[in-house]
CSV table of C-alpha atoms in Angstrom, one decimal:
chain,number,residue,atom,x,y,z
S,1,MET,CA,0.0,0.0,0.0
S,2,THR,CA,1.5,3.3,-1.1
S,3,ILE,CA,0.4,6.4,0.8
S,4,LYS,CA,1.5,9.7,-0.6
S,5,TYR,CA,1.7,12.1,2.3
S,6,PRO,CA,0.2,15.5,1.9
S,7,ASN,CA,2.3,18.6,1.5
S,8,GLY,CA,4.8,19.1,4.3
S,9,ARG,CA,4.4,16.0,6.3
S,10,THR,CA,7.8,14.4,5.3
S,11,PRO,CA,10.3,17.1,5.7
S,12,SER,CA,13.6,15.5,6.4
S,13,ASN,CA,15.9,13.3,4.3
S,14,HIS,CA,17.0,11.0,7.0
S,15,GLY,CA,15.3,8.3,9.0
S,16,GLY,CA,11.8,6.9,9.2
S,17,ASN,CA,8.9,8.9,8.1
S,18,SER,CA,6.9,8.0,11.2
S,19,LEU,CA,9.4,9.9,13.3
S,20,LYS,CA,10.1,12.6,10.8
S,21,LYS,CA,6.6,13.7,10.8
S,22,GLN,CA,7.1,15.0,14.3
S,23,VAL,CA,10.7,16.0,14.5
S,24,LYS,CA,11.1,19.7,14.1
S,25,PRO,CA,14.6,21.3,13.8
S,26,THR,CA,13.7,23.9,16.4
S,27,LEU,CA,12.7,21.1,18.8
S,28,SER,CA,15.7,19.0,18.4
S,29,HIS,CA,18.0,21.7,19.6
S,30,SER,CA,16.1,21.8,22.9
S,31,HIS,CA,17.0,18.1,23.5
S,32,ARG,CA,19.7,17.1,25.8
S,33,ASN,CA,22.8,15.4,24.4
S,34,ARG,CA,24.2,18.1,22.2
S,35,GLY,CA,21.1,18.8,20.2
S,36,MET,CA,20.3,15.3,19.0
S,37,SER,CA,16.8,14.5,17.9
S,38,PHE,CA,15.0,11.5,19.4
S,39,GLU,CA,15.8,9.5,16.3
S,40,GLU,CA,19.4,10.5,16.5
S,41,MET,CA,19.5,9.5,20.1
S,42,ILE,CA,18.2,6.0,19.3
S,43,ASN,CA,20.5,5.6,16.3
S,44,SER,CA,23.5,6.5,18.5
S,45,SER,CA,22.4,4.0,21.1
S,46,ASN,CA,22.1,1.3,18.5
S,47,LEU,CA,25.6,2.1,17.3
S,48,TYR,CA,26.9,2.0,20.8
S,49,TYR,CA,25.3,-1.4,21.4
S,50,ARG,CA,26.7,-2.7,18.1
S,51,GLU,CA,30.2,-1.5,18.7
S,52,LYS,CA,30.2,-3.0,22.2
S,53,GLY,CA,29.0,-6.3,20.7
S,54,LEU,CA,25.9,-6.2,22.9
S,55,ALA,CA,23.2,-6.3,20.3
S,56,VAL,CA,22.7,-5.9,16.5
S,57,ILE,CA,19.9,-3.4,16.1
S,58,HIS,CA,19.4,-1.3,13.0
S,59,LYS,CA,16.9,1.3,11.8
S,60,LYS,CA,15.3,0.2,8.6
S,61,PRO,CA,15.7,2.5,5.6
S,62,THR,CA,12.9,4.9,4.8
S,63,PRO,CA,10.5,3.2,2.4
S,64,VAL,CA,10.5,5.1,-0.9
S,65,GLN,CA,8.5,4.4,-4.1
S,66,ILE,CA,10.9,5.0,-6.9
S,67,VAL,CA,9.2,6.2,-10.2
S,68,LYS,CA,12.0,7.6,-12.4
S,69,VAL,CA,15.7,6.9,-12.5
S,70,ASN,CA,18.2,8.6,-14.8
S,71,TYR,CA,21.5,7.1,-15.8
S,72,PRO,CA,23.8,10.0,-16.7
S,73,ASN,CA,26.9,8.9,-18.6
S,74,ARG,CA,29.8,7.7,-16.4
S,75,SER,CA,28.2,8.8,-13.2
S,76,ALA,CA,25.8,7.5,-10.5
S,77,ALA,CA,22.2,6.6,-11.2
S,78,VAL,CA,20.0,9.5,-10.1
S,79,ILE,CA,16.5,9.0,-8.8
S,80,THR,CA,14.5,11.9,-10.2
S,81,GLU,CA,11.0,11.1,-9.1
S,82,ALA,CA,10.1,9.2,-5.9
S,83,TYR,CA,7.5,9.3,-3.1
S,84,PHE,CA,7.6,8.5,0.6
S,85,LYS,CA,5.7,5.4,1.4
S,86,GLU,CA,4.2,4.5,4.7
S,87,ALA,CA,6.2,1.9,6.6
S,88,SER,CA,4.4,-1.5,6.7
S,89,THR,CA,6.3,-2.5,9.8
S,90,THR,CA,8.2,-0.8,12.7
S,91,ASP,CA,11.3,1.3,12.3
S,92,TYR,CA,13.8,-0.8,14.3
S,93,ASN,CA,14.6,-4.5,14.7
S,94,GLY,CA,17.5,-6.8,15.3
S,95,ILE,CA,18.9,-9.4,17.7
S,96,TYR,CA,20.0,-9.3,21.4
S,97,GLN,CA,21.3,-12.5,23.0
S,98,GLY,CA,19.1,-14.8,20.9
S,99,HIS,CA,16.0,-12.6,21.3
S,100,TYR,CA,14.3,-11.0,18.3
S,101,LEU,CA,13.8,-7.3,19.2
S,102,ASP,CA,11.4,-5.1,17.3
S,103,PHE,CA,10.3,-1.6,18.3
S,104,GLU,CA,8.8,1.6,17.1
S,105,ALA,CA,9.8,5.1,18.3
S,106,LYS,CA,7.3,8.0,18.5
S,107,GLU,CA,7.3,11.4,20.1
S,108,THR,CA,4.7,13.9,21.1
S,109,LYS,CA,4.7,17.5,22.2
S,110,ASN,CA,1.8,16.7,24.5
S,111,LYS,CA,2.5,17.0,28.2
S,112,THR,CA,-0.2,14.8,29.7
S,113,SER,CA,-0.9,12.0,27.3
S,114,PHE,CA,0.3,10.2,24.2
S,115,PRO,CA,-2.2,10.2,21.2
S,116,LEU,CA,-2.7,6.7,19.8
S,117,ASN,CA,-3.3,7.9,16.3
S,118,ASN,CA,0.5,8.2,16.1
S,119,PHE,CA,0.4,4.5,15.3
S,120,HIS,CA,-1.0,2.9,12.1
S,121,HIS,CA,-3.2,-0.2,12.0
S,122,HIS,CA,-0.6,-2.3,10.1
S,123,GLN,CA,2.2,-1.3,12.6
S,124,MET,CA,0.0,-2.6,15.4
S,125,GLU,CA,-0.7,-5.8,13.5
S,126,HIS,CA,3.0,-6.3,12.8
S,127,MET,CA,3.7,-6.0,16.6
S,128,ARG,CA,0.9,-8.5,17.3
S,129,HIS,CA,2.3,-11.0,14.8
S,130,CYS,CA,5.8,-10.6,16.2
S,131,LEU,CA,4.5,-11.2,19.8
S,132,LYS,CA,2.9,-14.4,18.6
S,133,GLN,CA,6.3,-15.5,17.4
S,134,GLN,CA,7.8,-14.8,20.8
S,135,GLY,CA,9.6,-11.6,19.9
S,136,VAL,CA,10.5,-8.9,22.4
S,137,ILE,CA,8.3,-6.1,21.1
S,138,PHE,CA,7.9,-2.6,22.6
S,139,VAL,CA,7.7,1.1,21.8
S,140,LEU,CA,9.8,4.0,22.9
S,141,ILE,CA,7.8,7.1,23.6
S,142,TRP,CA,9.4,10.5,23.8
S,143,PHE,CA,7.5,13.3,25.5
S,144,SER,CA,9.6,16.0,23.9
S,145,SER,CA,8.3,19.0,26.0
S,146,LEU,CA,9.0,17.0,29.2
S,147,LYS,CA,12.2,15.4,27.9
S,148,ARG,CA,11.0,12.1,29.3
S,149,CYS,CA,11.3,8.7,27.5
S,150,PHE,CA,9.3,5.6,28.3
S,151,MET,CA,9.6,2.0,27.1
S,152,LEU,CA,6.1,0.4,26.8
S,153,PRO,CA,5.8,-3.3,26.1
S,154,ALA,CA,3.7,-4.0,23.0
S,155,ASP,CA,1.2,-6.2,24.7
S,156,ILE,CA,0.2,-3.3,27.0
S,157,LEU,CA,0.1,-0.9,24.0
S,158,LEU,CA,-2.2,-3.4,22.2
S,159,ASP,CA,-4.5,-3.6,25.2
S,160,TYR,CA,-5.0,0.2,24.9
S,161,TRP,CA,-5.3,0.0,21.1
S,162,ASP,CA,-7.9,-2.8,21.2
S,163,SER,CA,-10.0,-1.1,23.9
S,164,GLN,CA,-9.8,2.2,22.1
S,165,SER,CA,-13.1,4.0,22.2
S,166,ASP,CA,-14.2,7.5,21.2
S,167,GLN,CA,-13.5,8.5,24.8
S,168,ARG,CA,-10.0,7.1,24.9
S,169,LYS,CA,-7.7,8.0,22.0
S,170,SER,CA,-4.6,8.5,24.0
S,171,ILE,CA,-2.6,7.0,26.9
S,172,PRO,CA,-2.3,9.3,29.9
S,173,LEU,CA,1.2,10.1,31.1
S,174,THR,CA,0.2,8.8,34.5
S,175,ASP,CA,-0.3,5.4,32.9
S,176,PHE,CA,3.2,5.5,31.5
S,177,GLU,CA,4.5,6.3,34.9
S,178,GLN,CA,2.8,3.2,36.3
S,179,LYS,CA,3.0,0.6,33.4
S,180,ALA,CA,6.0,1.6,31.4
S,181,GLU,CA,9.7,1.8,32.2
S,182,GLU,CA,11.1,5.3,32.2
S,183,LEU,CA,14.5,5.5,30.5
S,184,LYS,CA,17.0,8.0,31.9
S,185,ILE,CA,18.7,9.8,29.0
S,186,GLY,CA,22.4,9.3,29.2
S,187,ILE,CA,25.6,9.8,27.3
S,188,ALA,CA,26.5,6.3,26.1
S,189,PRO,CA,24.1,4.9,25.4
S,190,THR,CA,21.9,7.9,25.0
S,191,ILE,CA,18.8,5.9,25.5
S,192,PRO,CA,19.6,2.8,27.5
S,193,TYR,CA,16.8,0.6,26.4
S,194,LEU,CA,18.7,-2.7,26.5
S,195,GLU,CA,19.2,-2.4,30.2
S,196,SER,CA,15.5,-2.1,30.8
S,197,LEU,CA,14.9,-4.9,28.3
S,198,THR,CA,16.6,-7.3,30.6
S,199,THR,CA,14.0,-6.7,33.2
S,200,MET,CA,11.3,-7.0,30.5
S,201,ILE,CA,12.6,-10.3,29.2
S,202,LYS,CA,12.9,-11.8,32.7
S,203,GLY,CA,9.5,-10.4,33.6
S,204,ASP,CA,7.9,-12.0,30.6
S,205,SER,CA,9.8,-15.3,31.5
S,206,ILE,CA,11.2,-15.6,28.0
S,207,ASN,CA,13.9,-18.3,28.2
S,208,GLU,CA,17.5,-17.2,27.9
L,1,MET,CA,28.8,5.2,3.9
L,2,THR,CA,27.2,6.2,0.7
L,3,ILE,CA,28.2,4.5,-2.5
L,4,LYS,CA,26.9,5.9,-5.7
L,5,TYR,CA,26.6,3.1,-8.2
L,6,PRO,CA,28.1,3.6,-11.6
L,7,ASN,CA,25.7,4.0,-14.5
L,8,GLY,CA,23.3,1.2,-15.1
L,9,ARG,CA,23.9,-0.9,-12.0
L,10,THR,CA,20.6,0.0,-10.2
L,11,PRO,CA,18.0,-0.5,-12.8
L,12,SER,CA,14.7,-1.4,-11.1
L,13,ASN,CA,12.5,0.4,-8.7
L,14,HIS,CA,11.7,-2.5,-6.4
L,15,GLY,CA,13.6,-4.4,-3.9
L,16,GLY,CA,17.2,-4.5,-2.7
L,17,ASN,CA,19.9,-3.1,-4.9
L,18,SER,CA,22.1,-6.1,-4.2
L,19,LEU,CA,19.6,-8.4,-5.9
L,20,LYS,CA,18.6,-5.8,-8.5
L,21,LYS,CA,22.1,-5.6,-9.8
L,22,GLN,CA,21.7,-9.2,-11.1
L,23,VAL,CA,18.1,-9.5,-12.0
L,24,LYS,CA,17.4,-9.0,-15.6
L,25,PRO,CA,13.9,-8.8,-17.0
L,26,THR,CA,14.8,-11.3,-19.8
L,27,LEU,CA,16.1,-13.7,-17.2
L,28,SER,CA,13.1,-13.6,-14.9
L,29,HIS,CA,10.8,-14.9,-17.6
L,30,SER,CA,12.8,-18.0,-17.8
L,31,HIS,CA,12.2,-18.8,-14.1
L,32,ARG,CA,9.6,-21.2,-13.1
L,33,ASN,CA,6.6,-19.9,-11.2
L,34,ARG,CA,4.9,-17.8,-13.8
L,35,GLY,CA,7.9,-15.5,-14.6
L,36,MET,CA,8.7,-14.5,-11.0
L,37,SER,CA,12.2,-13.1,-10.4
L,38,PHE,CA,14.2,-14.7,-7.5
L,39,GLU,CA,13.4,-11.7,-5.4
L,40,GLU,CA,9.7,-12.0,-6.2
L,41,MET,CA,9.8,-15.7,-5.3
L,42,ILE,CA,11.3,-14.8,-1.9
L,43,ASN,CA,8.9,-12.0,-1.2
L,44,SER,CA,6.0,-14.3,-2.1
L,45,SER,CA,7.3,-17.0,0.2
L,46,ASN,CA,7.6,-14.4,3.0
L,47,LEU,CA,4.0,-13.3,2.4
L,48,TYR,CA,2.9,-16.9,2.5
L,49,TYR,CA,4.6,-17.5,5.8
L,50,ARG,CA,3.2,-14.3,7.3
L,51,GLU,CA,-0.3,-15.1,6.1
L,52,LYS,CA,-0.1,-18.6,7.6
L,53,GLY,CA,1.2,-17.1,10.9
L,54,LEU,CA,4.3,-19.2,10.6
L,55,ALA,CA,6.9,-16.4,10.7
L,56,VAL,CA,7.2,-12.7,10.3
L,57,ILE,CA,9.9,-12.0,7.7
L,58,HIS,CA,10.2,-8.8,5.7
L,59,LYS,CA,12.4,-7.4,3.0
L,60,LYS,CA,14.0,-4.2,4.1
L,61,PRO,CA,13.3,-1.1,2.0
L,62,THR,CA,15.9,-0.2,-0.6
L,63,PRO,CA,18.3,2.3,1.1
L,64,VAL,CA,18.1,5.7,-0.7
L,65,GLN,CA,20.0,8.9,0.0
L,66,ILE,CA,17.5,11.7,-0.4
L,67,VAL,CA,18.9,15.0,-1.5
L,68,LYS,CA,16.0,17.1,-2.7
L,69,VAL,CA,12.3,17.1,-1.9
L,70,ASN,CA,9.7,19.3,-3.4
L,71,TYR,CA,6.4,20.1,-1.7
L,72,PRO,CA,3.9,20.9,-4.4
L,73,ASN,CA,0.8,22.7,-3.1
L,74,ARG,CA,-1.9,20.3,-1.9
L,75,SER,CA,-0.2,17.2,-3.2
L,76,ALA,CA,2.3,14.6,-2.2
L,77,ALA,CA,5.9,15.5,-1.4
L,78,VAL,CA,8.0,14.6,-4.4
L,79,ILE,CA,11.6,13.4,-4.0
L,80,THR,CA,13.4,15.0,-7.0
L,81,GLU,CA,17.0,14.0,-6.3
L,82,ALA,CA,18.1,10.8,-4.6
L,83,TYR,CA,20.8,8.2,-4.9
L,84,PHE,CA,20.9,4.4,-4.3
L,85,LYS,CA,23.0,3.6,-1.2
L,86,GLU,CA,24.7,0.3,-0.6
L,87,ALA,CA,22.9,-1.7,2.1
L,88,SER,CA,24.8,-1.9,5.4
L,89,THR,CA,23.1,-5.1,6.4
L,90,THR,CA,21.3,-8.0,4.7
L,91,ASP,CA,18.1,-7.7,2.8
L,92,TYR,CA,15.8,-9.9,4.9
L,93,ASN,CA,15.2,-10.4,8.6
L,94,GLY,CA,12.4,-11.3,11.0
L,95,ILE,CA,11.3,-13.8,13.5
L,96,TYR,CA,10.4,-17.5,13.4
L,97,GLN,CA,9.2,-19.2,16.6
L,98,GLY,CA,11.4,-17.1,18.9
L,99,HIS,CA,14.4,-17.3,16.5
L,100,TYR,CA,15.9,-14.2,14.9
L,101,LEU,CA,16.2,-14.9,11.2
L,102,ASP,CA,18.5,-12.9,8.9
L,103,PHE,CA,19.5,-13.7,5.4
L,104,GLU,CA,20.7,-12.3,2.1
L,105,ALA,CA,19.7,-13.6,-1.3
L,106,LYS,CA,22.0,-13.5,-4.3
L,107,GLU,CA,21.9,-15.0,-7.8
L,108,THR,CA,24.5,-15.9,-10.4
L,109,LYS,CA,24.3,-16.9,-14.0
L,110,ASN,CA,27.4,-19.0,-13.5
L,111,LYS,CA,26.9,-22.7,-13.8
L,112,THR,CA,29.8,-24.1,-11.9
L,113,SER,CA,30.4,-21.8,-9.0
L,114,PHE,CA,29.2,-18.8,-7.0
L,115,PRO,CA,31.6,-15.7,-7.0
L,116,LEU,CA,32.2,-14.4,-3.5
L,117,ASN,CA,32.5,-10.8,-4.7
L,118,ASN,CA,28.7,-10.8,-4.8
L,119,PHE,CA,29.0,-10.0,-1.1
L,120,HIS,CA,30.3,-6.9,0.5
L,121,HIS,CA,32.6,-6.8,3.5
L,122,HIS,CA,30.0,-5.1,5.8
L,123,GLN,CA,27.3,-7.6,4.9
L,124,MET,CA,29.7,-10.4,6.0
L,125,GLU,CA,30.5,-8.5,9.2
L,126,HIS,CA,26.8,-8.0,9.9
L,127,MET,CA,26.2,-11.8,9.5
L,128,ARG,CA,29.2,-12.5,11.8
L,129,HIS,CA,27.8,-10.1,14.5
L,130,CYS,CA,24.3,-11.7,14.3
L,131,LEU,CA,25.8,-15.2,14.6
L,132,LYS,CA,27.5,-14.1,17.8
L,133,GLN,CA,24.1,-13.0,19.1
L,134,GLN,CA,22.8,-16.5,18.4
L,135,GLY,CA,20.8,-15.6,15.3
L,136,VAL,CA,19.8,-18.1,12.5
L,137,ILE,CA,21.8,-16.6,9.7
L,138,PHE,CA,22.1,-17.9,6.1
L,139,VAL,CA,22.2,-17.0,2.4
L,140,LEU,CA,19.9,-18.1,-0.4
L,141,ILE,CA,21.9,-18.6,-3.6
L,142,TRP,CA,20.1,-18.9,-6.9
L,143,PHE,CA,21.9,-20.4,-9.9
L,144,SER,CA,19.6,-18.8,-12.4
L,145,SER,CA,20.9,-20.8,-15.5
L,146,LEU,CA,20.4,-24.0,-13.6
L,147,LYS,CA,17.3,-23.0,-11.8
L,148,ARG,CA,18.7,-24.4,-8.5
L,149,CYS,CA,18.4,-22.7,-5.1
L,150,PHE,CA,20.6,-23.4,-2.2
L,151,MET,CA,20.4,-22.4,1.5
L,152,LEU,CA,23.9,-22.0,2.9
L,153,PRO,CA,24.4,-21.3,6.6
L,154,ALA,CA,26.4,-18.1,7.3
L,155,ASP,CA,29.1,-19.9,9.3
L,156,ILE,CA,30.0,-22.0,6.3
L,157,LEU,CA,29.9,-18.9,4.1
L,158,LEU,CA,32.2,-17.1,6.5
L,159,ASP,CA,34.7,-20.0,6.4
L,160,TYR,CA,35.0,-19.5,2.7
L,161,TRP,CA,35.1,-15.7,3.0
L,162,ASP,CA,37.9,-15.8,5.7
L,163,SER,CA,40.0,-18.3,3.8
L,164,GLN,CA,39.6,-16.5,0.6
L,165,SER,CA,42.8,-16.3,-1.4
L,166,ASP,CA,43.6,-15.1,-4.9
L,167,GLN,CA,43.1,-18.7,-6.0
L,168,ARG,CA,39.7,-19.1,-4.5
L,169,LYS,CA,37.2,-16.3,-5.1
L,170,SER,CA,34.2,-18.5,-5.5
L,171,ILE,CA,32.3,-21.4,-4.0
L,172,PRO,CA,32.1,-24.4,-6.4
L,173,LEU,CA,28.6,-25.8,-7.1
L,174,THR,CA,29.8,-29.2,-5.9
L,175,ASP,CA,30.5,-27.6,-2.5
L,176,PHE,CA,26.9,-26.3,-2.4
L,177,GLU,CA,25.7,-29.8,-3.2
L,178,GLN,CA,27.6,-31.2,-0.3
L,179,LYS,CA,27.4,-28.4,2.4
L,180,ALA,CA,24.2,-26.5,1.6
L,181,GLU,CA,20.6,-27.5,1.6
L,182,GLU,CA,19.0,-27.5,-1.9
L,183,LEU,CA,15.5,-25.9,-1.8
L,184,LYS,CA,13.0,-27.3,-4.3
L,185,ILE,CA,11.1,-24.5,-5.9
L,186,GLY,CA,7.4,-24.9,-5.3
L,187,ILE,CA,4.1,-23.1,-5.6
L,188,ALA,CA,3.3,-22.0,-2.0
L,189,PRO,CA,5.7,-21.3,-0.6
L,190,THR,CA,7.7,-20.7,-3.8
L,191,ILE,CA,11.0,-21.1,-1.9
L,192,PRO,CA,10.4,-23.3,1.2
L,193,TYR,CA,13.3,-22.0,3.3
L,194,LEU,CA,11.5,-22.3,6.6
L,195,GLU,CA,11.2,-26.1,6.2
L,196,SER,CA,14.9,-26.5,5.7
L,197,LEU,CA,15.5,-24.0,8.6
L,198,THR,CA,14.0,-26.4,11.0
L,199,THR,CA,16.7,-28.9,10.2
L,200,MET,CA,19.3,-26.1,10.4
L,201,ILE,CA,18.1,-24.9,13.8
L,202,LYS,CA,18.0,-28.5,15.2
L,203,GLY,CA,21.5,-29.2,13.7
L,204,ASP,CA,22.9,-26.1,15.4
L,205,SER,CA,21.2,-27.2,18.6
L,206,ILE,CA,19.5,-23.9,19.1
L,207,ASN,CA,16.9,-24.3,21.8
L,208,GLU,CA,13.3,-24.2,20.7
């Protein structure tokens, strides 16, 4: 399924379009860690974990529908017409000590809740299918105004998603404080999600 | 690392550039299965496994370096300048019954051996790192002239890669016949790699 985003919704030339929709240059400079955006913080954490040999987690390339390609003489092929596609899965996956890891990262400027319409139906279905295959699936949520990051297991997110009514279209911050793991932003790794994962894996009694 | 391919090496607008470099439209029509290319056969197998709830394996989007984006009024953002990048990992990964799966697919027109220069250094390193994390890592090799498909475990491939000398820059077909699993091309799934994987997982004594 190809979705062509309306004007202005896919501004940057790096990273996943789900994150890009929300990352604003003015915001990223207010982040800790030398002006890194949320996506950059995650990428730098992934790099740290890979370099330390702790896990192999990568961000998937931005899905692009290529329409026209030119082949100038003796130089690189140039894509001259292409469109952003909506990702059919999550942005990040990989392996950590035998466990399949899969997560999505989202941010909100809201200060009291996270709106569920940040997720797409097929992303939720992807997480559901991965859970059935015994994956370690979660989301990282960045409250950019509060500079707080939470790791929420996908099964809890799916409970909210499935019980979503007209009244409840978001997860209150207070629920994150109770049900999610808050990640303290650091230097290396910037977002220490693996450390909290260990708790999550043990808690879920996944065999190691 | 951005590598701009020389003229004509990235012809198609679908799938990974590693495969694309070798897939030719004229060739694909000589394949079995109603003219599917090797990549299409793998994608259709992945879809089959997903729909049956057997595994969640996806092809990663083609990595593209986006340089210019136009935002026409009231319509989709148009990428007007972009370049193909070399993939830093493999083309396929996902989860199967708790196991992290990761593989690359390559084809050759050769009839007697598979040239190792089809792989890039960083792809081999990626496989090595994933093996250390206890992933189930392999390559699917398609001898297009022979219409034969082999699944070769990454540890065996790495043995060839590491012992590579000026004399040996390819793996003989006879070695595939002895050390790899030959996959019989079918209808659904087209390339039944999960079935052979079960043997591979048991053989490697990975716990289920």
